[in-house]
Amino acid sequence: MHDTVVRDHVLTFHVPTRGFDGPGGAAGTDSLATDQGELIGMYRAMVLTRTFDAKAVALQRTGRIGTFASSLGQEAVAVGIGAAMAAGDVLVPSFREQGAMLLRGVEPAELFLYWGGDERGSDFATPRHDFPICVPIGTQAAHATGVALAMQLRADRRVSVCALGDGATSRGDVYESMNYAGVRRLPIVFVVNNNQWAISVPRARQSAAETLAQKAIAAGFPGEQVDGNDVIAVRAVTSEAIERARDGGGPTLVEAITYRLADHTTADDASRYRSDEEVSARWKDEPVARLRDRLVDAGHWGKEQEQQLLEECAAVIEAAVTAYESRAPLAPASMFDHLYAELPASYRAQRSEVVARGGADA
Amino acid sequence: MHDTVVRDHVLTFHVPTRGFDGPGGAAGTDSLATDQGELIGMYRAMVLTRTFDAKAVALQRTGRIGTFASSLGQEAVAVGIGAAMAAGDVLVPSFREQGAMLLRGVEPAELFLYWGGDERGSDFATPRHDFPICVPIGTQAAHATGVALAMQLRADRRVSVCALGDGATSRGDVYESMNYAGVRRLPIVFVVNNNQWAISVPRARQSAAETLAQKAIAAGFPGEQVDGNDVIAVRAVTSEAIERARDGGGPTLVEAITYRLADHTTADDASRYRSDEEVSARWKDEPVARLRDRLVDAGHWGKEQEQQLLEECAAVIEAAVTAYESRAPLAPASMFDHLYAELPASYRAQRSEVVARGGADA
Amino acid sequence: MPEQLTLVDAVRTAIARAMEDDDNVIVLGEDVGAIGGVFRATDGLSSRFGTDRVLDTPISESLFVGLAVGLAAEGFRPIVEYQFMGFLYPGLDQLANHAGRMRNRTRGRLTCPIVVRAPYGGGVRAPEHHSESFEAMLAHIPGIRVVIPSSPAKAYGLLLAAIRDPDPVVFLEPKRLYRSSREDVVDDGASLPLDRCDTLRTGDDLTLVTWGASTLETLAAADRLAADGIDADVIDVVTIKPLDMTTILASVERTGRCVIVHEAPRTGGVGAEIAAVLADEGLTSLLAPVGRVTGYDTVIPMFGLEPHYQPTEQRVLDVARRALEFA
Amino acid sequence: MPEQLTLVDAVRTAIARAMEDDDNVIVLGEDVGAIGGVFRATDGLSSRFGTDRVLDTPISESLFVGLAVGLAAEGFRPIVEYQFMGFLYPGLDQLANHAGRMRNRTRGRLTCPIVVRAPYGGGVRAPEHHSESFEAMLAHIPGIRVVIPSSPAKAYGLLLAAIRDPDPVVFLEPKRLYRSSREDVVDDGASLPLDRCDTLRTGDDLTLVTWGASTLETLAAADRLAADGIDADVIDVVTIKPLDMTTILASVERTGRCVIVHEAPRTGGVGAEIAAVLADEGLTSLLAPVGRVTGYDTVIPMFGLEPHYQPTEQRVLDVARRALEFA
Ligand SMILES: Cc1ncc(C[n+]2csc(CCOP(=O)(O)OP(=O)(O)O)c2C)c(N)n1
Ligand SMILES: Cc1ncc(C[n+]2csc(CCOP(=O)(O)OP(=O)(O)O)c2C)c(N)n1
Ligand SMILES: [Mg+2]
Ligand SMILES: [Mg+2]
């Protein structure tokens, strides 16, 4: 019945990919020239993140914290996001954005507390308005959308930034969030931290979409890909999206393409589902060395600075471990003290029992 | 930091729209020439559907059935779908596809039973494998996807056809269904019955996506729009998609563009949220008259046939009303008899109570 | 001065009052704007307060509660309407995993003052999936409150309290009562407590415990008993969570006999929790088995058989007599 | 001949046996293929039965149950794994609105023989949201079954029964027991009944009712009591829905004293339903208040405080003694 077709309007959509074309790209050096101080700042943040991750894995191995999710190899995504955000913006993270959380002021000791199974880890001193780590995949997208709606209704020119994984893009609530963000043109940026894996499920089996960026087309706003191991590109693309959102331009979906060099978590053994060859090939492109080489090539970085930085980071993290391990234990009865603003009378007996059973009163 | 951009691969997607370019379009007459018998069949099905809807609304007004959702003005979508499907395919409808259900063999009396608040209405004699009406918006998409997965695993060359509304495209489970259908290239066709309204919410506030067809891009399979008041185009586009799916070509999303001429349901008063002008303008394009005019222009249809058809349809529906109203009432105790394959012992006392309280035994 | 309002009028009046008092109160949901909701609970609010405070949403039930969580973290007090309780299931993930936990998991850094409203229960010849009552599932979720009004005045005072409460409240509105009667409601902004039962009538012979629309059949049964000289305490639970067992235990201590009435399926219903506490703290007062008159443990039938499913005055009466005759 | 299996081994063995016996049995879920699930419950099945019978899915918890509903309507017997119970909430919509209703609403034309598996409960120092126990919410859903094994042999027999059952079954696996012990399991394809409690030890002084991982603390408490010459019936409920109250009532008729132990929050837990039936049909047998030793009505704490939240042997012992001393 093709002969019935006499009209054929065709709508067209574009999904760009941006980044360097590899180490030492000319453009890279251009931008190096422009803001080396900032670049060095991002480099320091990535190294601190890597030091934190290594220590956290070690603490888990010795039973001093619980299961932990390292961001090894993905530092440029979180740090790029953190660098692109203003202090008043709100970060709504998943559980692998420690790079952004640390850059925004969360203390490493607070993150150790969280992974150590202590609620106080999500009560960080700064930034008070950011969301805590979110474990149920994708559910944070709804919170980020609500935050963005609040910002739009108050017209206070702040932006909500939601980080999520490639696997999270398969969640219906992430789609519902994006669709509503599109309807209201909310000031929000969704950054998909595409590290190619959702535990053992590779990106290709998560969706038949050629890119994850194109999921934005279903919600009626722009999506683009960026080289997620290129912190300069991540920072650039994300801040463009953030400033567009701040100016009323609506949402953007940024797909940052990176690779999870670590096991999914300390409870995982990635060798069960991917080869050493695959992983070592990806090591060649890891973001920390990539920026370091560029800084060195440009003459902005050298052996001593590197040595000094590593020592500084080690010291900061060691101090954090000490702070974490010297925290007074959480009072058992505290499980009742933040349940409601005021504990309903009917709960008092249960609280008293906990206290009586040696849960020293809070 | 635009200067960092040295790579810009751009992916491009297309969303076509197909159909006549209005009444009497040349192509229309072409196709009329090709298969008038089939066209007349579809015309009869649309008129029967409209007769059924009118009667159902009347029955609700007099309290003989409950709330009812008419498909007035959308008959071409459901009938086009029904005409495109093979008997062995599975229809997974929403609650406004009576046109397709009737065409596939569901009895009007069975539909009256359903809307009359009687479970037997979903136990239709044919087709036994189709799904019943689905009220929770979008939830049927997951069922349709499961059905399609079953078909793929059995390689039995059958296709699952899921009908949903424009509002349903905002549901996360519909997205999760489409995304998984894409991953597995399942034999499924999603037909969005875009009647421009979700109760009082207009299409434009349901999503910022220019088309609903483009939601398929997020799932990695083709989507296209079709003139939903053009039964020939709906049938053509849908059967193309169905046959592609049957041949292993994977899913398609078809957005059929139509208009809900009726209130949302008999419980709704559309005049609260849309103007008479808007509605009467849409009447000009309603699908039944449109095909009738074409059949008449082509000399395939006339006054007598029309008169006879109206009388036939009226008779069929009247007979259905009689059958519906003469059904023995449902035994109250039957609420226990299909709860489990075998009623657990612990439920027997409750069942006996219902029987004792005058719920004659089933 | 007082106005004669239906329950749905009272809901609307309370929301309007709260929106007047506090700019942070906003309303979200399907069709809450132009048509003021399918039950007209938000009728006129959109024109009065503007479309930036009364927001029509897409059909995205997984989103609504989470959206409110985000709004609340930024200082708003969102009221989210689920069009029918049967469509609230997708909201349970955010209610249990986030709304009820945010204050606790951040030690009070982020809080969640949201209200989730839904018309609930059967008895209005509604289509399939429009008659659900699963308040028991909500009552099992830590960190939230669950409130069910049984009259216009209570709807007004309780909803105001729910909106002002600093924690998440699920507010279930018995749709069978939406327009069944009117009563005087003073729009004075006075709220009602969110942790107390309400005794609808007093008597020393028997305690009848119920809530929502079942208060009708329960009170009717109490009247019939009164005609035989038997006086029953009739307790409207009102706040399903937290549960005010103090009032119920005190009553049963006097009467020694208790029958619980609710529309939801019996197994695992809220009646079970009440009876369980009676079997513990109230055991020594019990002179008769604790009866439960409830919906059966079946799928709630389509409306044709609904009358055979829901607790009737007669069923309440029969179980009450059994409790009274027990010796 | 028998093999020494852990509970998770038994789960895997039962699934493999069912897949051998019936080509319609397939497995779906996150990471169930290549790595055999995060707990290895499906380890090796993908290589043995192929990727068309062991399907890795995207992270789409709202989809899984509905997908199974569609597969079942077409004759398959899907086993869907939710990676942790805390992520099952998005599945409740399809469980309550469709899986539990399909047979009833079509008068048996379409049926729903599906199994929804989830590791459940706490006690393994897992991250936030990985320790939930809300079997009570599931037990309130009409038309489904809820089963919880407490040993390898039971996991094997009950899971086989669940897979063969013609209706939807939610199968909750206490992750604390996954590898805590081994026992002889004969892979003979023999299933266990889905409507019966299992009495773990007998005694006439007291009835202890529990299920899942709490059987450990409950049995330990029973041993301590035995040392003092007090003999307790210890009943493993096993099938949370339908609930076998016949066995529990018979036991309490003998002992007159009952304590219920579960990990989920007390209010609205399954313990409430059991106590409620005791307050009705069992009242005349009760010599002491029915005690409940449960998780508190708080959000389950992160693992640091989990030991203070979960029922301990000492807590069971204290409440049991109170029941025994009551006169
Ligand atoms: C709703 C939900 N389902 C399942 C899990 C278990 N889980 C934890 S991480 C993970 C994979 C997430 O993949 P992705 O979104 O790509 O993030 P990544 O771990 O790669 O950073 C899964 C399935 C979860 N935490 N939440
Ligand atoms: C999950 C869910 N939410 C809300 C409703 C109430 N409701 C019934 S129809 C409808 C609008 C559906 O719009 P659309 O998908 O466009 O289908 P249409 O009614 O236009 O055919 C709504 C919100 C429902 N049935 N299910
Ligand atoms: Mg990933
Ligand atoms: Mg519509």
mmCIF file with all atom_site columns, C-alpha atoms and ligand atoms in Angstrom, chain A residues 96 165-167 193-199 260, ligand 3:
data_model
loop_
_atom_site.group_PDB
_atom_site.id
_atom_site.type_symbol
_atom_site.label_atom_id
_atom_site.label_alt_id
_atom_site.label_comp_id
_atom_site.label_asym_id
_atom_site.label_entity_id
_atom_site.label_seq_id
_atom_site.pdbx_PDB_ins_code
_atom_site.Cartn_x
_atom_site.Cartn_y
_atom_site.Cartn_z
_atom_site.occupancy
_atom_site.B_iso_or_equiv
_atom_site.pdbx_formal_charge
_atom_site.auth_seq_id
_atom_site.auth_comp_id
_atom_site.auth_asym_id
_atom_site.auth_atom_id
_atom_site.pdbx_PDB_model_num
ATOM   1  C  CA . ARG A 1 96  ? 30.293 7.114  42.011 1.00 0.00 ? 96  ARG A CA 1
ATOM   2  C  CA . GLY A 1 165 ? 25.186 5.796  35.177 1.00 0.00 ? 165 GLY A CA 1
ATOM   3  C  CA . ASP A 1 166 ? 24.686 4.219  31.771 1.00 0.00 ? 166 ASP A CA 1
ATOM   4  C  CA . GLY A 1 167 ? 22.620 1.490  33.400 1.00 0.00 ? 167 GLY A CA 1
ATOM   5  C  CA . ASN A 1 193 ? 28.506 8.758  33.499 1.00 0.00 ? 193 ASN A CA 1
ATOM   6  C  CA . ASN A 1 194 ? 28.808 6.102  30.799 1.00 0.00 ? 194 ASN A CA 1
ATOM   7  C  CA . ASN A 1 195 ? 31.558 3.798  32.061 1.00 0.00 ? 195 ASN A CA 1
ATOM   8  C  CA . GLN A 1 196 ? 30.491 1.066  29.614 1.00 0.00 ? 196 GLN A CA 1
ATOM   9  C  CA . TRP A 1 197 ? 29.289 -1.342 32.322 1.00 0.00 ? 197 TRP A CA 1
ATOM   10 C  CA . ALA A 1 198 ? 26.394 -1.833 34.704 1.00 0.00 ? 198 ALA A CA 1
ATOM   11 C  CA . ILE A 1 199 ? 28.006 -4.431 36.932 1.00 0.00 ? 199 ILE A CA 1
ATOM   12 C  CA . ARG A 1 260 ? 35.241 1.762  34.748 1.00 0.00 ? 260 ARG A CA 1
HETATM 13 MG MG . MG  E 2 .   ? 27.940 2.082  34.277 1.00 0.00 ? 3   MG  E MG 1
#
